[in-house]
Short mmCIF file of C-alpha atoms in Angstrom, two decimals:
data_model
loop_
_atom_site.label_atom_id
_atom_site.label_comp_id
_atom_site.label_asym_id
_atom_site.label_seq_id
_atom_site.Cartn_x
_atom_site.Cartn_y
_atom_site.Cartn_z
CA UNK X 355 50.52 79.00 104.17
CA UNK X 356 53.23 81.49 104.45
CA UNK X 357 55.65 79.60 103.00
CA UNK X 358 53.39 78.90 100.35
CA UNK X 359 53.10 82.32 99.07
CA UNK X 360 56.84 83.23 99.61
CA UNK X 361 57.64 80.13 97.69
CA UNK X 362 54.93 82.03 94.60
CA UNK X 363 56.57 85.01 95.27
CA UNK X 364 60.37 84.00 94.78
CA UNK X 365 59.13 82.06 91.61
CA UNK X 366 57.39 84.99 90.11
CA UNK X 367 60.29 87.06 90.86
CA UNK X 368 62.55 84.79 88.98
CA UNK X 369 60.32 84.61 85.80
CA UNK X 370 59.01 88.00 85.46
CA UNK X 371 63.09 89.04 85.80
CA UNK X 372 63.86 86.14 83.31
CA UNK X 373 61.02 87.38 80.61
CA UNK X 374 62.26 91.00 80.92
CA UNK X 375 65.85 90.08 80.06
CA UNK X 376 65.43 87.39 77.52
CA UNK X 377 62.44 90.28 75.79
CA UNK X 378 65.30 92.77 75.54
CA UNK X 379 68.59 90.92 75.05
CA UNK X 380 70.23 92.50 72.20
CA UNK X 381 68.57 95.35 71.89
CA UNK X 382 69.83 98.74 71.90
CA UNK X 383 66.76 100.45 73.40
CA UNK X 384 65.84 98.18 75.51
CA UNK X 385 62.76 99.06 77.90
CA UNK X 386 62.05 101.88 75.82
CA UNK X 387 60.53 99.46 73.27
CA UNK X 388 57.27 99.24 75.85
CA UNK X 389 56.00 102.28 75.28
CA UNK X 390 57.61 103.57 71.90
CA UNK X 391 55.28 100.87 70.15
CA UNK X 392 52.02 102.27 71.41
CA UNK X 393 53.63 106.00 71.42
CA UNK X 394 54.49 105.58 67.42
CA UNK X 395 51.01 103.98 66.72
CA UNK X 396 49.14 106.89 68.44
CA UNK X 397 50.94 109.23 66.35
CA UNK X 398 50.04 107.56 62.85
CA UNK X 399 46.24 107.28 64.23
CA UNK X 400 46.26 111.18 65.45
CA UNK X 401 47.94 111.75 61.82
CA UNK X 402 45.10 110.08 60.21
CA UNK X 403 41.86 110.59 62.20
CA UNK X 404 42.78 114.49 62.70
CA UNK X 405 45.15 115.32 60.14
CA UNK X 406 43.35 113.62 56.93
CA UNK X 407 39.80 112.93 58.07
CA UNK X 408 39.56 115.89 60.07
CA UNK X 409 38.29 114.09 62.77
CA UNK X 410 37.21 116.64 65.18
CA UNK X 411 38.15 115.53 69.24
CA UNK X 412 39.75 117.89 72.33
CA UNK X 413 43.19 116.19 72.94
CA UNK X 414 42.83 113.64 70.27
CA UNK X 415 46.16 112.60 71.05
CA UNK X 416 46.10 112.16 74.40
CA UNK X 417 42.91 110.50 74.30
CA UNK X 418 44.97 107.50 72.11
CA UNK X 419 47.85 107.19 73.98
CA UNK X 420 45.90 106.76 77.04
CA UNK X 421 43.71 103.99 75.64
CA UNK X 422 46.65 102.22 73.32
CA UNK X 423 48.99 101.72 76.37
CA UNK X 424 46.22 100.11 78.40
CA UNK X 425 45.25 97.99 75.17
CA UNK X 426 48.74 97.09 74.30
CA UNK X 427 49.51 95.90 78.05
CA UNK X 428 46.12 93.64 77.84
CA UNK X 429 47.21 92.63 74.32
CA UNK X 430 50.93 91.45 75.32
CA UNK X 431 49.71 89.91 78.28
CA UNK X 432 47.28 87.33 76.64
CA UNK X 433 49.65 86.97 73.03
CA UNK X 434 52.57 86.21 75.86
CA UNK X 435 50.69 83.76 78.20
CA UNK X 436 49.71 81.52 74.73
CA UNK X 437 53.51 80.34 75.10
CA UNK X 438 53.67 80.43 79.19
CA UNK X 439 53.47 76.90 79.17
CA UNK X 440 55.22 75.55 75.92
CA UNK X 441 58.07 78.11 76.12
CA UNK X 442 58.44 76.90 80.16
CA UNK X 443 58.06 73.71 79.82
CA UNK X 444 61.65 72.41 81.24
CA UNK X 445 60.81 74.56 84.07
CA UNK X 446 57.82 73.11 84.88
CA UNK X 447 58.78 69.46 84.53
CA UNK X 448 62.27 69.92 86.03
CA UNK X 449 62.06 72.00 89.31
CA UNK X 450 59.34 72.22 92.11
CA UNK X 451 57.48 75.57 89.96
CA UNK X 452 53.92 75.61 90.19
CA UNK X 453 52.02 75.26 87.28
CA UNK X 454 50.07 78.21 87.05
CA UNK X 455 52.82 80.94 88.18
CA UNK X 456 54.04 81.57 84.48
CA UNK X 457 51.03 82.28 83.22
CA UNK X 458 50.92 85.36 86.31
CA UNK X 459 54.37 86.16 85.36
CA UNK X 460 53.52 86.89 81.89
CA UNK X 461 50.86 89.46 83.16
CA UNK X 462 53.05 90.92 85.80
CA UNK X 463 55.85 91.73 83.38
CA UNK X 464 53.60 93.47 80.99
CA UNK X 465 52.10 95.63 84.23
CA UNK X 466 55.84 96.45 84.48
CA UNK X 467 55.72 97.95 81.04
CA UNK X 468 53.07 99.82 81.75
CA UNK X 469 54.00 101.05 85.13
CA UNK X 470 56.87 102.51 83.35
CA UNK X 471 54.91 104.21 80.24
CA UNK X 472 52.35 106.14 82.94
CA UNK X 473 55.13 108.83 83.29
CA UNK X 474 54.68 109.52 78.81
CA UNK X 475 50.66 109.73 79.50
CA UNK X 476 51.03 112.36 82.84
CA UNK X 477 53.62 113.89 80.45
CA UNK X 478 50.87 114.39 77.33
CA UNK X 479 48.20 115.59 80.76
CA UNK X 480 51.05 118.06 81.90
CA UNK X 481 50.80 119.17 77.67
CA UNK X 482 47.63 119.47 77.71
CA UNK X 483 46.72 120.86 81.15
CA UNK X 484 44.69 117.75 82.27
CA UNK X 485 44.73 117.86 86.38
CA UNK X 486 46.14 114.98 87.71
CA UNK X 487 43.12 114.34 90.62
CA UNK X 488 43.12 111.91 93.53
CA UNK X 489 42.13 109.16 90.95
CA UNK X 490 45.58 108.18 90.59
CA UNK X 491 45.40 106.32 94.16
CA UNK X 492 43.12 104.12 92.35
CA UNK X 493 45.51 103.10 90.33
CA UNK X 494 46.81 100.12 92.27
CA UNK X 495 42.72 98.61 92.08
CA UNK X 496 42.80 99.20 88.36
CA UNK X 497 46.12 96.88 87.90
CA UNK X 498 44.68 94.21 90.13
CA UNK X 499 41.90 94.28 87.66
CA UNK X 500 43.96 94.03 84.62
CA UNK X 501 46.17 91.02 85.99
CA UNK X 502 42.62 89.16 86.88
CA UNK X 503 41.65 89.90 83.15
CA UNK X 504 45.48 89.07 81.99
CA UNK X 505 45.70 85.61 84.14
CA UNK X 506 42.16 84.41 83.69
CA UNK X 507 42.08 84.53 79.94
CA UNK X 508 45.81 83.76 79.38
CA UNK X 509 45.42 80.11 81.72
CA UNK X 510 42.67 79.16 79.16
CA UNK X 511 44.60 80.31 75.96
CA UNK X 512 47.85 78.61 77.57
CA UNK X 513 46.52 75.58 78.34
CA UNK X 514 44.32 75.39 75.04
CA UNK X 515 47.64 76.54 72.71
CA UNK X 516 49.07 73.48 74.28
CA UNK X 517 46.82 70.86 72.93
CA UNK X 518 46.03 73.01 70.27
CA UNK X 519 48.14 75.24 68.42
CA UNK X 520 45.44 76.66 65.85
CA UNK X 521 44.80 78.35 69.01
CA UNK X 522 47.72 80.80 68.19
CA UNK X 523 46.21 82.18 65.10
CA UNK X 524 42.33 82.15 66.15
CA UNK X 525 43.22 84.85 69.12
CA UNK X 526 45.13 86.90 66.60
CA UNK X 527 42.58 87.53 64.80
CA UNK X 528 40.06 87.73 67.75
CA UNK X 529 42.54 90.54 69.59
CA UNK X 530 41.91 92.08 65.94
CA UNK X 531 38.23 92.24 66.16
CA UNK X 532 37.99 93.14 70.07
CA UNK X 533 40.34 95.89 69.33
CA UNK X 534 38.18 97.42 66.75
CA UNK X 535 35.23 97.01 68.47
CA UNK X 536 36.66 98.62 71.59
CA UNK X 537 36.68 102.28 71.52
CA UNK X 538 40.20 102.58 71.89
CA UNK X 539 41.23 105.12 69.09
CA UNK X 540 37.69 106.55 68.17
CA UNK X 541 35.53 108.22 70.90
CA UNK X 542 31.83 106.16 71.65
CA UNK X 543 29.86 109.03 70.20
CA UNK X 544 31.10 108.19 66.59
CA UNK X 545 29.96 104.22 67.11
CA UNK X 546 26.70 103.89 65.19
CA UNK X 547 24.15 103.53 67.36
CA UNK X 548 23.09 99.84 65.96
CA UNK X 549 26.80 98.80 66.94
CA UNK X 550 26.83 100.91 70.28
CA UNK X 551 25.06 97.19 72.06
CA UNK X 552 28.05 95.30 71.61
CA UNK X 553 29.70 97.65 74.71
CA UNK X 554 27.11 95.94 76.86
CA UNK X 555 28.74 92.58 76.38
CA UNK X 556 32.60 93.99 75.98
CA UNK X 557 34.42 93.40 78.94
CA UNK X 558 36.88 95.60 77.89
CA UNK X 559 34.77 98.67 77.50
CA UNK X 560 33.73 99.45 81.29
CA UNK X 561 37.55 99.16 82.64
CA UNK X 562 38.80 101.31 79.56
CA UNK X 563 36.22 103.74 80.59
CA UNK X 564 37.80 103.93 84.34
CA UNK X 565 40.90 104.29 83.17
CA UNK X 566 40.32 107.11 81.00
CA UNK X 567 38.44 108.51 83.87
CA UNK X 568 41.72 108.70 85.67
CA UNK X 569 44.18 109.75 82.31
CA UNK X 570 41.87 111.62 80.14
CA UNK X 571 38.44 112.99 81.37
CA UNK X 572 39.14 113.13 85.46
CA UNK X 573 35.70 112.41 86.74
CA UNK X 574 34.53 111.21 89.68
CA UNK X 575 34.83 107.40 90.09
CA UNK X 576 31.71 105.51 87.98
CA UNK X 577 30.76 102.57 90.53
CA UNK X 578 28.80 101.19 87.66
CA UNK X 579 32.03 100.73 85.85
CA UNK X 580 33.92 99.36 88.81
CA UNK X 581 31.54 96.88 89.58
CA UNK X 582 31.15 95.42 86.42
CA UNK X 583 34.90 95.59 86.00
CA UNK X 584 35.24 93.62 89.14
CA UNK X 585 32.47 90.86 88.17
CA UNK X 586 34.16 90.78 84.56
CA UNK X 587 37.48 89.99 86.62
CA UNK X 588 36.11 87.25 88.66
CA UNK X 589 34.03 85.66 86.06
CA UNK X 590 37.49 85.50 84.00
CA UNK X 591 39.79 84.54 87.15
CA UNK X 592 37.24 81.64 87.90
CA UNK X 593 36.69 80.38 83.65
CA UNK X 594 40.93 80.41 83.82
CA UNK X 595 41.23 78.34 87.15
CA UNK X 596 38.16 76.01 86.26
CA UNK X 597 40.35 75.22 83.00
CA UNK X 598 43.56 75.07 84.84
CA UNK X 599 41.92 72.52 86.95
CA UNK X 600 40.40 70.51 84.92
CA UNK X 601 43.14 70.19 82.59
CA UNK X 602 45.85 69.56 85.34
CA UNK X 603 46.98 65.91 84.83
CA UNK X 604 46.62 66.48 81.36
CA UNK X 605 48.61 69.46 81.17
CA UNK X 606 51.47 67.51 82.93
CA UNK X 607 51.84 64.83 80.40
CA UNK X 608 51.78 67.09 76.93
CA UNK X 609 54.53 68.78 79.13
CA UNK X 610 56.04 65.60 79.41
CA UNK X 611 55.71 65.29 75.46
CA UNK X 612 56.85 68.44 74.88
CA UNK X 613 59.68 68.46 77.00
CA UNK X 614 60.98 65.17 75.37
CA UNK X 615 60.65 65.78 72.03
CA UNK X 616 62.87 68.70 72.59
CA UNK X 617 65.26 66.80 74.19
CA UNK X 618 65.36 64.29 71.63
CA UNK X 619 65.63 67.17 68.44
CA UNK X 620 68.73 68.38 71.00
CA UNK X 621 70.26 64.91 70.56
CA UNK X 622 69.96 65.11 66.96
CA UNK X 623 73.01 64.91 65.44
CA UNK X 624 73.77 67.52 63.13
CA UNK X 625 74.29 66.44 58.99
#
């Protein structure tokens, strides 16, 4: 069993190392691109919510970057794990890799990115004179949380994009409408109160709330919030791993397809 997890290990190692350098190769900024994205949108949402609509909110501004970077990490993991299977597919075929570790990778590296953009949010508490409390211990929990939301969702949309590639497009546009529906860049007091039921059934919405709880508002820990966070994660870890499962064999022969059709378009001669 050891040798079974150090084998996962090693190969999570090499692909979350692989994705980092082949998402910055060629660029001049490099790993400052995973937080200037989120940084630069929070500053165009502060300019119009506060600026132009007046919207009236104690450190606006840390109040989006807090919730964008958190929503951008979730975002980038599931848009990345549509393509953990078509854009690994030689990998999967040709060495010993286990099926479902790219799919994990793809989360991981995004948790890297946002490991690494929690210095710019203590940096806007620091401007703001927000304590930093004991919640940050609770930190390592919360990104446990996120990869089970991450990994569960992105082994059904990877497995799905496969088969079908409409699926690309449909969770575009469904990331679109979750976003807006979260409150991510508007506080839940200006939801309208016919609109305010959809929380209940975000899964989103309870884990946001913890983590603002840690970055925005400190506050004691909400169990309620934890809890459902938790069964939101498990619920999503199992719906990914049933799918996984069930799609196994199949999964190995569109890789099959995939993987020679691309070699055969590389033994195209060129007109």
């Amino acid at each position: 069993m050891f040798s079974q997890f150090h084998k996962i290990y090693e190969q999570m190692q090499v692909l979350v190392a692989k994705d980092l350098a082949q998402k910055y190769k060629r660029t001049i900024l490099g790993f400052l691109w995973s937080f200037l994205l989120p940084l630069t949108q929070s500053i165009v949402l502060f300019y119009v919510f506060r600026i132009v609509m007046r919207f009236n909110m104690p450190n606006y501004i840390l109040y989006l970057v807090s919730g964008l970077f958190l929503w951008q990490t979730f975002n980038n993991m599931l848009m990345s794990s549509l393509f953990a299977y078509i854009g690994n597919a030689a990998l999967l075929k040709r060495t010993s890799c286990i099926r479902y570790v790219p799919v994990v990778s793809c989360c991981i590296t995004e948790l890297v990115h946002l490991c690494c953009s929690i210095p710019v949010i203590m940096l806007c508490m620091w401007f703001f004179k927000v304590p930093i409390t004991f919640g940050v211990c609770l930190l390592p929990l919360f990104f446990i949380i996120l990869t089970g939301y991450g990994a569960g969702i992105g082994m059904l949309l990877g497995v799905y994009n496969l088969f079908f590639r409409d699926i690309e497009r449909i969770v575009i546009i469904l990331l679109q409408l979750w976003f807006f529906v979260t409150p991510v860049f508007y506080p839940v007091i200006a939801m309208p109160q016919k609109f305010k039921v959809l929380l209940w059934v975000n899964p989103f919405y309870p884990f946001l709330e913890l983590w603002r709880a840690v970055f925005f508002q400190p506050m004691p820990l909400n169990w309620q919030n934890l809890a459902i966070s938790l069964g939101w994660m498990v619920f999503f870890v199992i719906l990914g791993s049933v799918c996984y499962l069930r799609n196994y064999r199949k999964l190995g022969e569109y890789l099959c397809c995939l993987l020679y059709t691309s070699d055969a378009a590389d033994d195209t001669p060129c007109v």
